[in-house]
């Protein structure tokens, strides 16, 4: 393994830490906020600009000046401003939701606007893109009861032209919707609610099944493994006890016992599909669970609690020590761990000299980016 010389790259550091990058094939999509809204830029792997959206204030601006700086309590992100945004992307589209209700959808390749909706909901908590291109927006709507305004759970499904194809309310969602996850290979999505999980057809608004109860209520996220058409499962992370529950995508049935996560679940946590398995990364390390719910891999790093949560590259997981070790020369050196997937076997270890405590590493186009202090170090990722 060789490490290329690192260098100062404040722009990459700023993009990583402040401007919510989303990655699509062939481009990195960056949202740049402005005092009146913001704009998108698509950046190629070589660092050149592919397109810019122009100012998005017409839809992304807060509805009125009196609401500027007003906070909104979200189920998973805590307190947020009405002018904050949530962003998701797939190979075809970039979807932006303003907390105050506006929604924009762009074409990844050209930057052309697919649709814009000035106020899809009164509040937006999460956005997702279904496999068929429909946008699913969860949040809250304002209703008036005996002259009083109140927020109730709401979700809308938008067709390719931005028109409402279907919508759900508190009868189906209960107190609130928490997250939305598309099912790969299907046009359906999973929706996490305060009381459980449901499977939704965004084209018609049909709830195919709903599962409730202590195992899946108040969940903080889910990841789909396998295709819905061939069965597939979702792994749902329950928040109060930090347990992982396997849910059958066909029926909504939940396993009797939680997944064996080897006591490695802690916040922050990342759940990511790897082939036909689920990779879980935290500061306590990495574990891999297959579609049947069996634990098939775990890392052998003897640095639990001292690493940043590993990130995934092609066939590898990469972790860096959160705090450096002092060398004989008085410099700070951190270990960089390369872990095979799905076995979790430690492939190699490298020492890197850091000026400050590292942030979560990233892997982009075969390069490892480690932000620390005012400098971002860039290394070559090892071959599989």
Tab-separated table of N, CA and C in Angstrom, residues 37 45 81 170:
chain	number	residue	atom	x	y	z
A	37	UNK	N	-31.581	32.009	0.074
A	37	UNK	CA	-31.976	30.687	-0.397
A	37	UNK	C	-30.786	29.761	-0.521
A	45	UNK	N	-15.642	14.159	-10.886
A	45	UNK	CA	-14.548	13.549	-10.110
A	45	UNK	C	-13.217	14.279	-10.291
A	81	UNK	N	-33.938	25.030	11.783
A	81	UNK	CA	-34.533	26.274	11.325
A	81	UNK	C	-35.434	26.033	10.132
A	170	UNK	N	-52.624	11.617	9.681
A	170	UNK	CA	-52.416	10.999	10.999
A	170	UNK	C	-53.128	9.660	11.167
